[in-house]
């Protein structure tokens, strides 16, 4: 099996590290969308997201999502950095998360939930 | 010729960081598409790679500066609550927009969407930068990974474009203005 087909580049790097970064980015954007929609539907949750009063719930939603994104990235990187993973499936799933996040945050769609 | 402190920050946020990010991101899409395609015959030299690393870091930094200046400097002025009974809402853009049915949608749809999707850009661009630092020109040997990075870059460009469009329209309908006045030049 050649280096290419085994998922190794000519530097001998597996695709796991890249897959971890891509999937974590998808999870991070999806977290923003889910927390945004939840804050819109649940007043108590919206108040909880008010980390920094001048910015309002946007502060809590984005801070939590960014922390979640970085934690997911670190965990996935640790798990996958030396592995060759199913990149097409992972990348497709991450891109779907990003597209769904774009749609969910669009108020006319988010309001339907 | 004068400008207020809040107008200046709004310009720095939108026309500075935001517009520069969109320009940089469009160039990046072309570069990733053209040079890092598996079938591309374009040689990637060490100098090209160093340049692209600096370019990516700059683009990611611009994305972060755009969203952080927006969320923590301009947005608090935008959403400030006016005192009860105030008739002139010009210093309170959110409430000015919501006071008229013809402009309320700019807040209800525009700002409500923009404030969140703008964050997709720095997340995507940080990921793209990290992947490029790790893989460099061997991205050509990982076509699925290169396609994923390109996909995220294109969608983050779209998200930033939407945020930029609504930012411009919001500021056109209810400018973020006020604060100290900065004198730039005298008139004739």
PDB file of C-alpha atoms in Angstrom:
ATOM      1  CA  UNK A   1       0.000   0.000   0.000  1.00  0.00           C
ATOM      2  CA  UNK A   2       1.416   3.375  -0.976  1.00  0.00           C
ATOM      3  CA  UNK A   3       1.796   6.223   1.474  1.00  0.00           C
ATOM      4  CA  UNK A   4      -0.989   8.060  -0.355  1.00  0.00           C
ATOM      5  CA  UNK A   5      -3.600   5.311  -0.181  1.00  0.00           C
ATOM      6  CA  UNK A   6      -2.866   4.588   3.444  1.00  0.00           C
ATOM      7  CA  UNK A   7      -3.809   8.188   4.245  1.00  0.00           C
ATOM      8  CA  UNK A   8      -0.221   9.354   4.731  1.00  0.00           C
ATOM      9  CA  UNK A   9       1.154  12.382   2.971  1.00  0.00           C
ATOM     10  CA  UNK A  10       4.743  12.378   1.773  1.00  0.00           C
ATOM     11  CA  UNK A  11       5.693  13.919   5.100  1.00  0.00           C
ATOM     12  CA  UNK A  12       4.268  10.815   6.730  1.00  0.00           C
ATOM     13  CA  UNK A  13       1.431  12.691   8.398  1.00  0.00           C
ATOM     14  CA  UNK A  14      -1.829  10.835   8.932  1.00  0.00           C
ATOM     15  CA  UNK A  15      -5.111  12.594   8.189  1.00  0.00           C
ATOM     16  CA  UNK A  16      -6.328  12.266  11.798  1.00  0.00           C
ATOM     17  CA  UNK A  17      -5.018  15.609  12.941  1.00  0.00           C
ATOM     18  CA  UNK A  18      -6.714  17.429  10.064  1.00  0.00           C
ATOM     19  CA  UNK A  19      -9.943  15.514  10.614  1.00  0.00           C
ATOM     20  CA  UNK A  20      -9.902  16.507  14.296  1.00  0.00           C
ATOM     21  CA  UNK A  21      -9.577  20.206  13.385  1.00  0.00           C
ATOM     22  CA  UNK A  22     -12.344  20.003  10.766  1.00  0.00           C
ATOM     23  CA  UNK A  23     -14.822  18.120  12.952  1.00  0.00           C
ATOM     24  CA  UNK A  24     -14.160  20.362  15.961  1.00  0.00           C
ATOM     25  CA  UNK A  25     -14.858  23.444  13.806  1.00  0.00           C
ATOM     26  CA  UNK A  26     -18.175  21.916  12.739  1.00  0.00           C
ATOM     27  CA  UNK A  27     -19.057  21.151  16.359  1.00  0.00           C
ATOM     28  CA  UNK A  28     -18.097  24.697  17.423  1.00  0.00           C
ATOM     29  CA  UNK A  29     -20.357  26.357  14.855  1.00  0.00           C
ATOM     30  CA  UNK A  30     -23.190  23.942  15.635  1.00  0.00           C
ATOM     31  CA  UNK A  31     -22.858  24.749  19.352  1.00  0.00           C
ATOM     32  CA  UNK A  32     -23.348  28.450  18.560  1.00  0.00           C
ATOM     33  CA  UNK A  33     -26.516  27.638  16.612  1.00  0.00           C
ATOM     34  CA  UNK A  34     -27.967  25.306  19.273  1.00  0.00           C
ATOM     35  CA  UNK A  35     -27.246  27.712  22.142  1.00  0.00           C
ATOM     36  CA  UNK A  36     -28.642  30.647  20.128  1.00  0.00           C
ATOM     37  CA  UNK A  37     -31.913  28.821  19.396  1.00  0.00           C
ATOM     38  CA  UNK A  38     -32.159  27.588  23.004  1.00  0.00           C
ATOM     39  CA  UNK A  39     -31.594  31.103  24.355  1.00  0.00           C
ATOM     40  CA  UNK A  40     -34.370  32.372  22.066  1.00  0.00           C
ATOM     41  CA  UNK A  41     -36.824  29.744  23.329  1.00  0.00           C
ATOM     42  CA  UNK A  42     -35.960  29.591  27.036  1.00  0.00           C
ATOM     43  CA  UNK A  43     -35.886  32.975  28.849  1.00  0.00           C
ATOM     44  CA  UNK A  44     -34.111  31.500  31.901  1.00  0.00           C
ATOM     45  CA  UNK A  45     -31.355  30.112  29.683  1.00  0.00           C
ATOM     46  CA  UNK A  46     -31.089  33.460  27.901  1.00  0.00           C
ATOM     47  CA  UNK A  47     -30.498  35.164  31.262  1.00  0.00           C
ATOM     48  CA  UNK A  48     -27.830  32.583  32.106  1.00  0.00           C
ATOM     49  CA  UNK A  49     -26.004  33.439  28.867  1.00  0.00           C
ATOM     50  CA  UNK A  50     -25.651  37.050  29.969  1.00  0.00           C
ATOM     51  CA  UNK A  51     -21.959  36.699  30.911  1.00  0.00           C
ATOM     52  CA  UNK A  52     -21.107  40.289  30.024  1.00  0.00           C
ATOM     53  CA  UNK A  53     -24.098  42.606  30.393  1.00  0.00           C
ATOM     54  CA  UNK A  54     -23.241  45.182  27.666  1.00  0.00           C
ATOM     55  CA  UNK A  55     -23.022  42.407  25.056  1.00  0.00           C
ATOM     56  CA  UNK A  56     -25.915  40.376  26.490  1.00  0.00           C
ATOM     57  CA  UNK A  57     -26.598  36.692  25.737  1.00  0.00           C
ATOM     58  CA  UNK A  58     -24.251  36.808  22.730  1.00  0.00           C
ATOM     59  CA  UNK A  59     -21.355  36.794  25.208  1.00  0.00           C
ATOM     60  CA  UNK A  60     -22.376  33.567  26.945  1.00  0.00           C
ATOM     61  CA  UNK A  61     -23.415  31.747  23.777  1.00  0.00           C
ATOM     62  CA  UNK A  62     -20.135  32.479  22.014  1.00  0.00           C
ATOM     63  CA  UNK A  63     -17.826  31.988  25.014  1.00  0.00           C
ATOM     64  CA  UNK A  64     -19.339  28.567  25.817  1.00  0.00           C
ATOM     65  CA  UNK A  65     -19.234  27.562  22.143  1.00  0.00           C
ATOM     66  CA  UNK A  66     -15.615  28.649  21.730  1.00  0.00           C
ATOM     67  CA  UNK A  67     -14.568  26.731  24.839  1.00  0.00           C
ATOM     68  CA  UNK A  68     -16.479  23.664  23.633  1.00  0.00           C
ATOM     69  CA  UNK A  69     -14.837  23.959  20.200  1.00  0.00           C
ATOM     70  CA  UNK A  70     -11.322  24.106  21.681  1.00  0.00           C
ATOM     71  CA  UNK A  71     -11.966  21.257  24.121  1.00  0.00           C
ATOM     72  CA  UNK A  72     -13.405  19.062  21.336  1.00  0.00           C
ATOM     73  CA  UNK A  73     -10.429  19.908  19.156  1.00  0.00           C
ATOM     74  CA  UNK A  74      -7.942  18.984  21.888  1.00  0.00           C
ATOM     75  CA  UNK A  75      -9.727  15.706  22.662  1.00  0.00           C
ATOM     76  CA  UNK A  76     -10.091  14.695  18.996  1.00  0.00           C
ATOM     77  CA  UNK A  77      -6.483  15.679  18.277  1.00  0.00           C
ATOM     78  CA  UNK A  78      -5.303  13.444  21.130  1.00  0.00           C
ATOM     79  CA  UNK A  79      -7.456  10.571  19.892  1.00  0.00           C
ATOM     80  CA  UNK A  80      -6.726  10.830  16.162  1.00  0.00           C
ATOM     81  CA  UNK A  81      -3.358  12.497  15.631  1.00  0.00           C
ATOM     82  CA  UNK A  82      -1.578   9.248  14.779  1.00  0.00           C
ATOM     83  CA  UNK A  83      -4.515   7.602  13.066  1.00  0.00           C
ATOM     84  CA  UNK A  84      -5.909   7.496   9.577  1.00  0.00           C
ATOM     85  CA  UNK A  85      -9.630   8.132   9.775  1.00  0.00           C
ATOM     86  CA  UNK A  86     -12.593   8.157   7.364  1.00  0.00           C
ATOM     87  CA  UNK A  87     -11.949  11.699   6.170  1.00  0.00           C
ATOM     88  CA  UNK A  88     -14.779  11.898   3.613  1.00  0.00           C
ATOM     89  CA  UNK A  89     -17.409  10.940   6.174  1.00  0.00           C
ATOM     90  CA  UNK A  90     -15.982  13.218   8.858  1.00  0.00           C
ATOM     91  CA  UNK A  91     -15.563  16.197   6.514  1.00  0.00           C
ATOM     92  CA  UNK A  92     -19.073  15.727   5.088  1.00  0.00           C
ATOM     93  CA  UNK A  93     -20.535  15.546   8.599  1.00  0.00           C
ATOM     94  CA  UNK A  94     -18.612  18.672   9.682  1.00  0.00           C
ATOM     95  CA  UNK A  95     -19.720  20.624   6.601  1.00  0.00           C
ATOM     96  CA  UNK A  96     -23.334  19.531   7.169  1.00  0.00           C
ATOM     97  CA  UNK A  97     -23.043  20.822  10.758  1.00  0.00           C
ATOM     98  CA  UNK A  98     -21.807  24.167   9.434  1.00  0.00           C
ATOM     99  CA  UNK A  99     -24.603  24.461   6.840  1.00  0.00           C
ATOM    100  CA  UNK A 100     -27.254  23.460   9.413  1.00  0.00           C
ATOM    101  CA  UNK A 101     -25.782  26.054  11.784  1.00  0.00           C
ATOM    102  CA  UNK A 102     -26.073  28.755   9.116  1.00  0.00           C
ATOM    103  CA  UNK A 103     -29.729  27.803   8.627  1.00  0.00           C
ATOM    104  CA  UNK A 104     -30.629  27.395  12.324  1.00  0.00           C
ATOM    105  CA  UNK A 105     -29.264  30.826  13.229  1.00  0.00           C
ATOM    106  CA  UNK A 106     -31.398  32.420  10.471  1.00  0.00           C
ATOM    107  CA  UNK A 107     -34.294  33.747  12.612  1.00  0.00           C
ATOM    108  CA  UNK A 108     -37.203  32.795  10.301  1.00  0.00           C
ATOM    109  CA  UNK A 109     -35.959  29.182  10.425  1.00  0.00           C
ATOM    110  CA  UNK A 110     -34.912  29.166  14.089  1.00  0.00           C
ATOM    111  CA  UNK A 111     -38.356  30.533  15.032  1.00  0.00           C
ATOM    112  CA  UNK A 112     -40.034  27.498  13.451  1.00  0.00           C
ATOM    113  CA  UNK A 113     -38.546  25.154  16.056  1.00  0.00           C
TER     114      UNK A 113
ATOM    115  CA  UNK B   1     -14.610  67.302   8.915  1.00  0.00           C
ATOM    116  CA  UNK B   2     -15.369  65.364  12.072  1.00  0.00           C
ATOM    117  CA  UNK B   3     -16.176  61.841  13.132  1.00  0.00           C
ATOM    118  CA  UNK B   4     -17.499  60.519  16.410  1.00  0.00           C
ATOM    119  CA  UNK B   5     -15.680  57.911  18.443  1.00  0.00           C
ATOM    120  CA  UNK B   6     -18.459  55.364  17.926  1.00  0.00           C
ATOM    121  CA  UNK B   7     -18.549  55.954  14.160  1.00  0.00           C
ATOM    122  CA  UNK B   8     -14.798  55.520  14.012  1.00  0.00           C
ATOM    123  CA  UNK B   9     -14.948  52.188  15.847  1.00  0.00           C
ATOM    124  CA  UNK B  10     -17.820  51.038  13.639  1.00  0.00           C
ATOM    125  CA  UNK B  11     -15.695  51.843  10.590  1.00  0.00           C
ATOM    126  CA  UNK B  12     -12.665  50.057  12.027  1.00  0.00           C
ATOM    127  CA  UNK B  13     -14.840  47.012  12.780  1.00  0.00           C
ATOM    128  CA  UNK B  14     -16.675  46.833   9.439  1.00  0.00           C
ATOM    129  CA  UNK B  15     -14.664  48.605   6.778  1.00  0.00           C
ATOM    130  CA  UNK B  16     -11.349  47.809   8.411  1.00  0.00           C
ATOM    131  CA  UNK B  17     -11.252  44.308   9.880  1.00  0.00           C
ATOM    132  CA  UNK B  18     -14.424  42.967   8.219  1.00  0.00           C
ATOM    133  CA  UNK B  19     -13.815  44.179   4.672  1.00  0.00           C
ATOM    134  CA  UNK B  20     -10.139  43.237   4.813  1.00  0.00           C
ATOM    135  CA  UNK B  21     -11.123  39.770   5.999  1.00  0.00           C
ATOM    136  CA  UNK B  22     -13.477  39.343   3.041  1.00  0.00           C
ATOM    137  CA  UNK B  23     -10.763  40.450   0.623  1.00  0.00           C
ATOM    138  CA  UNK B  24      -8.164  38.165   2.202  1.00  0.00           C
ATOM    139  CA  UNK B  25     -10.598  35.241   2.319  1.00  0.00           C
ATOM    140  CA  UNK B  26     -11.455  35.561  -1.380  1.00  0.00           C
ATOM    141  CA  UNK B  27      -7.744  35.431  -2.238  1.00  0.00           C
ATOM    142  CA  UNK B  28      -7.302  32.400  -0.028  1.00  0.00           C
ATOM    143  CA  UNK B  29     -10.115  30.511  -1.761  1.00  0.00           C
ATOM    144  CA  UNK B  30      -8.426  31.091  -5.128  1.00  0.00           C
ATOM    145  CA  UNK B  31      -5.048  29.990  -3.765  1.00  0.00           C
ATOM    146  CA  UNK B  32      -6.377  26.826  -2.121  1.00  0.00           C
ATOM    147  CA  UNK B  33      -8.393  26.000  -5.215  1.00  0.00           C
ATOM    148  CA  UNK B  34      -5.645  26.639  -7.731  1.00  0.00           C
ATOM    149  CA  UNK B  35      -2.415  25.619  -6.100  1.00  0.00           C
ATOM    150  CA  UNK B  36      -3.431  22.860  -3.718  1.00  0.00           C
ATOM    151  CA  UNK B  37      -5.661  20.851  -6.054  1.00  0.00           C
ATOM    152  CA  UNK B  38      -4.335  17.286  -6.328  1.00  0.00           C
ATOM    153  CA  UNK B  39      -4.082  17.647 -10.130  1.00  0.00           C
ATOM    154  CA  UNK B  40      -2.429  21.052  -9.963  1.00  0.00           C
ATOM    155  CA  UNK B  41       0.896  21.251 -11.717  1.00  0.00           C
ATOM    156  CA  UNK B  42       1.787  24.479  -9.962  1.00  0.00           C
ATOM    157  CA  UNK B  43       4.907  23.971  -7.875  1.00  0.00           C
ATOM    158  CA  UNK B  44       4.616  24.948  -4.223  1.00  0.00           C
ATOM    159  CA  UNK B  45       7.968  26.331  -3.146  1.00  0.00           C
ATOM    160  CA  UNK B  46       9.107  26.834   0.434  1.00  0.00           C
ATOM    161  CA  UNK B  47       8.755  30.571  -0.141  1.00  0.00           C
ATOM    162  CA  UNK B  48       5.144  30.142  -1.344  1.00  0.00           C
ATOM    163  CA  UNK B  49       4.398  28.085   1.728  1.00  0.00           C
ATOM    164  CA  UNK B  50       5.913  30.639   4.104  1.00  0.00           C
ATOM    165  CA  UNK B  51       3.931  33.383   2.400  1.00  0.00           C
ATOM    166  CA  UNK B  52       0.693  31.409   2.687  1.00  0.00           C
ATOM    167  CA  UNK B  53       1.341  30.756   6.371  1.00  0.00           C
ATOM    168  CA  UNK B  54       1.666  34.481   7.052  1.00  0.00           C
ATOM    169  CA  UNK B  55      -1.360  35.155   4.841  1.00  0.00           C
ATOM    170  CA  UNK B  56      -3.479  32.601   6.735  1.00  0.00           C
ATOM    171  CA  UNK B  57      -2.471  33.882  10.162  1.00  0.00           C
ATOM    172  CA  UNK B  58      -3.253  37.449   9.055  1.00  0.00           C
ATOM    173  CA  UNK B  59      -6.641  36.362   7.710  1.00  0.00           C
ATOM    174  CA  UNK B  60      -7.482  34.509  10.936  1.00  0.00           C
ATOM    175  CA  UNK B  61      -6.390  37.478  13.060  1.00  0.00           C
ATOM    176  CA  UNK B  62      -8.564  39.803  10.942  1.00  0.00           C
ATOM    177  CA  UNK B  63     -11.541  37.480  11.474  1.00  0.00           C
ATOM    178  CA  UNK B  64     -11.024  37.484  15.251  1.00  0.00           C
ATOM    179  CA  UNK B  65     -10.526  41.253  15.374  1.00  0.00           C
ATOM    180  CA  UNK B  66     -13.700  41.778  13.322  1.00  0.00           C
ATOM    181  CA  UNK B  67     -15.917  39.643  15.583  1.00  0.00           C
ATOM    182  CA  UNK B  68     -14.390  40.720  18.894  1.00  0.00           C
ATOM    183  CA  UNK B  69     -14.492  44.442  18.067  1.00  0.00           C
ATOM    184  CA  UNK B  70     -18.063  43.947  16.862  1.00  0.00           C
ATOM    185  CA  UNK B  71     -19.274  41.960  19.869  1.00  0.00           C
ATOM    186  CA  UNK B  72     -17.463  43.835  22.626  1.00  0.00           C
ATOM    187  CA  UNK B  73     -17.043  47.407  21.349  1.00  0.00           C
ATOM    188  CA  UNK B  74     -19.732  48.270  18.763  1.00  0.00           C
ATOM    189  CA  UNK B  75     -22.577  45.923  19.739  1.00  0.00           C
ATOM    190  CA  UNK B  76     -22.931  47.273  23.317  1.00  0.00           C
ATOM    191  CA  UNK B  77     -23.511  50.755  21.833  1.00  0.00           C
ATOM    192  CA  UNK B  78     -25.991  49.285  19.351  1.00  0.00           C
ATOM    193  CA  UNK B  79     -28.088  47.513  22.013  1.00  0.00           C
ATOM    194  CA  UNK B  80     -27.933  50.193  24.744  1.00  0.00           C
ATOM    195  CA  UNK B  81     -31.315  50.706  26.418  1.00  0.00           C
ATOM    196  CA  UNK B  82     -32.769  54.245  26.217  1.00  0.00           C
ATOM    197  CA  UNK B  83     -34.241  55.941  29.287  1.00  0.00           C
ATOM    198  CA  UNK B  84     -38.008  55.505  29.599  1.00  0.00           C
ATOM    199  CA  UNK B  85     -40.045  57.996  27.567  1.00  0.00           C
ATOM    200  CA  UNK B  86     -37.168  59.220  25.411  1.00  0.00           C
ATOM    201  CA  UNK B  87     -38.568  60.474  22.077  1.00  0.00           C
ATOM    202  CA  UNK B  88     -35.316  60.785  20.128  1.00  0.00           C
ATOM    203  CA  UNK B  89     -33.925  57.250  19.745  1.00  0.00           C
ATOM    204  CA  UNK B  90     -31.112  58.166  17.351  1.00  0.00           C
ATOM    205  CA  UNK B  91     -28.455  57.274  19.953  1.00  0.00           C
ATOM    206  CA  UNK B  92     -30.060  53.852  20.515  1.00  0.00           C
ATOM    207  CA  UNK B  93     -29.922  52.045  17.139  1.00  0.00           C
ATOM    208  CA  UNK B  94     -31.620  48.800  18.206  1.00  0.00           C
ATOM    209  CA  UNK B  95     -34.604  50.630  19.650  1.00  0.00           C
ATOM    210  CA  UNK B  96     -34.718  53.071  16.739  1.00  0.00           C
ATOM    211  CA  UNK B  97     -35.004  50.157  14.294  1.00  0.00           C
ATOM    212  CA  UNK B  98     -37.642  48.379  16.389  1.00  0.00           C
ATOM    213  CA  UNK B  99     -39.723  51.574  16.711  1.00  0.00           C
ATOM    214  CA  UNK B 100     -40.886  51.325  13.070  1.00  0.00           C
ATOM    215  CA  UNK B 101     -42.373  48.288  11.289  1.00  0.00           C
ATOM    216  CA  UNK B 102     -40.487  49.265   8.133  1.00  0.00           C
ATOM    217  CA  UNK B 103     -37.096  48.956   9.841  1.00  0.00           C
ATOM    218  CA  UNK B 104     -37.712  46.355  12.585  1.00  0.00           C
ATOM    219  CA  UNK B 105     -36.715  43.511  10.263  1.00  0.00           C
ATOM    220  CA  UNK B 106     -33.185  44.869   9.998  1.00  0.00           C
ATOM    221  CA  UNK B 107     -32.818  44.034  13.679  1.00  0.00           C
ATOM    222  CA  UNK B 108     -35.104  40.989  13.980  1.00  0.00           C
ATOM    223  CA  UNK B 109     -33.552  39.215  11.005  1.00  0.00           C
ATOM    224  CA  UNK B 110     -30.359  41.102  10.174  1.00  0.00           C
ATOM    225  CA  UNK B 111     -28.725  41.658  13.537  1.00  0.00           C
ATOM    226  CA  UNK B 112     -30.149  38.485  15.088  1.00  0.00           C
ATOM    227  CA  UNK B 113     -28.513  36.433  12.313  1.00  0.00           C
ATOM    228  CA  UNK B 114     -25.356  38.474  11.857  1.00  0.00           C
ATOM    229  CA  UNK B 115     -24.267  38.486  15.490  1.00  0.00           C
ATOM    230  CA  UNK B 116     -23.963  34.690  15.561  1.00  0.00           C
ATOM    231  CA  UNK B 117     -22.879  33.655  12.057  1.00  0.00           C
ATOM    232  CA  UNK B 118     -20.028  36.164  12.152  1.00  0.00           C
ATOM    233  CA  UNK B 119     -18.326  33.823  14.662  1.00  0.00           C
ATOM    234  CA  UNK B 120     -18.262  31.042  12.060  1.00  0.00           C
ATOM    235  CA  UNK B 121     -15.529  32.930  10.189  1.00  0.00           C
ATOM    236  CA  UNK B 122     -12.786  32.973  12.870  1.00  0.00           C
ATOM    237  CA  UNK B 123     -13.546  29.378  13.878  1.00  0.00           C
ATOM    238  CA  UNK B 124     -13.254  28.206  10.263  1.00  0.00           C
ATOM    239  CA  UNK B 125     -10.204  30.320   9.524  1.00  0.00           C
ATOM    240  CA  UNK B 126      -8.379  29.216  12.690  1.00  0.00           C
ATOM    241  CA  UNK B 127      -9.038  25.619  11.670  1.00  0.00           C
ATOM    242  CA  UNK B 128      -7.792  26.266   8.117  1.00  0.00           C
ATOM    243  CA  UNK B 129      -4.650  27.932   9.453  1.00  0.00           C
ATOM    244  CA  UNK B 130      -3.912  25.095  11.871  1.00  0.00           C
ATOM    245  CA  UNK B 131      -4.414  22.469   9.162  1.00  0.00           C
ATOM    246  CA  UNK B 132      -2.133  24.333   6.781  1.00  0.00           C
ATOM    247  CA  UNK B 133       0.578  24.702   9.427  1.00  0.00           C
ATOM    248  CA  UNK B 134       0.382  20.970  10.082  1.00  0.00           C
ATOM    249  CA  UNK B 135       0.206  19.743   6.490  1.00  0.00           C
ATOM    250  CA  UNK B 136       1.683  22.504   4.309  1.00  0.00           C
ATOM    251  CA  UNK B 137       2.154  21.462   0.695  1.00  0.00           C
ATOM    252  CA  UNK B 138       1.334  17.844   1.580  1.00  0.00           C
ATOM    253  CA  UNK B 139      -2.306  19.012   1.551  1.00  0.00           C
ATOM    254  CA  UNK B 140      -2.116  18.099  -2.133  1.00  0.00           C
ATOM    255  CA  UNK B 141      -1.722  14.494  -0.988  1.00  0.00           C
ATOM    256  CA  UNK B 142      -4.778  14.738   1.251  1.00  0.00           C
ATOM    257  CA  UNK B 143      -7.460  15.821  -1.247  1.00  0.00           C
ATOM    258  CA  UNK B 144     -10.398  15.158   1.106  1.00  0.00           C
ATOM    259  CA  UNK B 145      -8.814  17.282   3.812  1.00  0.00           C
ATOM    260  CA  UNK B 146      -7.999  20.039   1.331  1.00  0.00           C
ATOM    261  CA  UNK B 147     -11.622  19.945   0.096  1.00  0.00           C
ATOM    262  CA  UNK B 148     -12.909  20.189   3.676  1.00  0.00           C
ATOM    263  CA  UNK B 149     -10.671  23.186   4.395  1.00  0.00           C
ATOM    264  CA  UNK B 150     -11.781  24.794   1.135  1.00  0.00           C
ATOM    265  CA  UNK B 151     -15.441  24.103   1.980  1.00  0.00           C
ATOM    266  CA  UNK B 152     -15.125  25.706   5.409  1.00  0.00           C
ATOM    267  CA  UNK B 153     -13.265  28.676   3.908  1.00  0.00           C
ATOM    268  CA  UNK B 154     -15.992  29.225   1.287  1.00  0.00           C
ATOM    269  CA  UNK B 155     -18.795  28.929   3.856  1.00  0.00           C
ATOM    270  CA  UNK B 156     -16.981  31.226   6.284  1.00  0.00           C
ATOM    271  CA  UNK B 157     -16.636  33.716   3.414  1.00  0.00           C
ATOM    272  CA  UNK B 158     -20.391  33.423   2.844  1.00  0.00           C
ATOM    273  CA  UNK B 159     -21.127  33.895   6.562  1.00  0.00           C
ATOM    274  CA  UNK B 160     -18.828  36.917   6.766  1.00  0.00           C
ATOM    275  CA  UNK B 161     -20.394  38.340   3.582  1.00  0.00           C
ATOM    276  CA  UNK B 162     -23.895  38.024   5.070  1.00  0.00           C
ATOM    277  CA  UNK B 163     -22.690  39.607   8.319  1.00  0.00           C
ATOM    278  CA  UNK B 164     -21.018  42.408   6.369  1.00  0.00           C
ATOM    279  CA  UNK B 165     -24.106  43.089   4.267  1.00  0.00           C
ATOM    280  CA  UNK B 166     -26.390  43.302   7.294  1.00  0.00           C
ATOM    281  CA  UNK B 167     -23.813  45.359   9.181  1.00  0.00           C
ATOM    282  CA  UNK B 168     -23.768  47.925   6.382  1.00  0.00           C
ATOM    283  CA  UNK B 169     -27.571  48.024   6.112  1.00  0.00           C
ATOM    284  CA  UNK B 170     -28.043  48.270   9.870  1.00  0.00           C
ATOM    285  CA  UNK B 171     -25.611  51.149  10.049  1.00  0.00           C
ATOM    286  CA  UNK B 172     -27.340  52.830   7.105  1.00  0.00           C
ATOM    287  CA  UNK B 173     -30.771  52.628   8.770  1.00  0.00           C
ATOM    288  CA  UNK B 174     -29.654  53.300  12.349  1.00  0.00           C
ATOM    289  CA  UNK B 175     -26.034  54.442  12.602  1.00  0.00           C
ATOM    290  CA  UNK B 176     -24.014  53.688  15.699  1.00  0.00           C
ATOM    291  CA  UNK B 177     -22.996  57.224  16.527  1.00  0.00           C
ATOM    292  CA  UNK B 178     -22.025  59.354  19.485  1.00  0.00           C
ATOM    293  CA  UNK B 179     -19.259  59.667  22.027  1.00  0.00           C
ATOM    294  CA  UNK B 180     -16.354  62.055  21.729  1.00  0.00           C
ATOM    295  CA  UNK B 181     -16.005  63.991  18.482  1.00  0.00           C
ATOM    296  CA  UNK B 182     -12.720  63.683  16.617  1.00  0.00           C
ATOM    297  CA  UNK B 183     -11.800  66.655  14.445  1.00  0.00           C
ATOM    298  CA  UNK B 184     -10.131  65.458  11.233  1.00  0.00           C
ATOM    299  CA  UNK B 185      -9.783  68.570   9.089  1.00  0.00           C
ATOM    300  CA  UNK B 186     -11.238  72.045   8.612  1.00  0.00           C
ATOM    301  CA  UNK B 187     -13.600  72.998   5.770  1.00  0.00           C
ATOM    302  CA  UNK B 188     -12.909  75.641   3.110  1.00  0.00           C
TER     303      UNK B 188
END
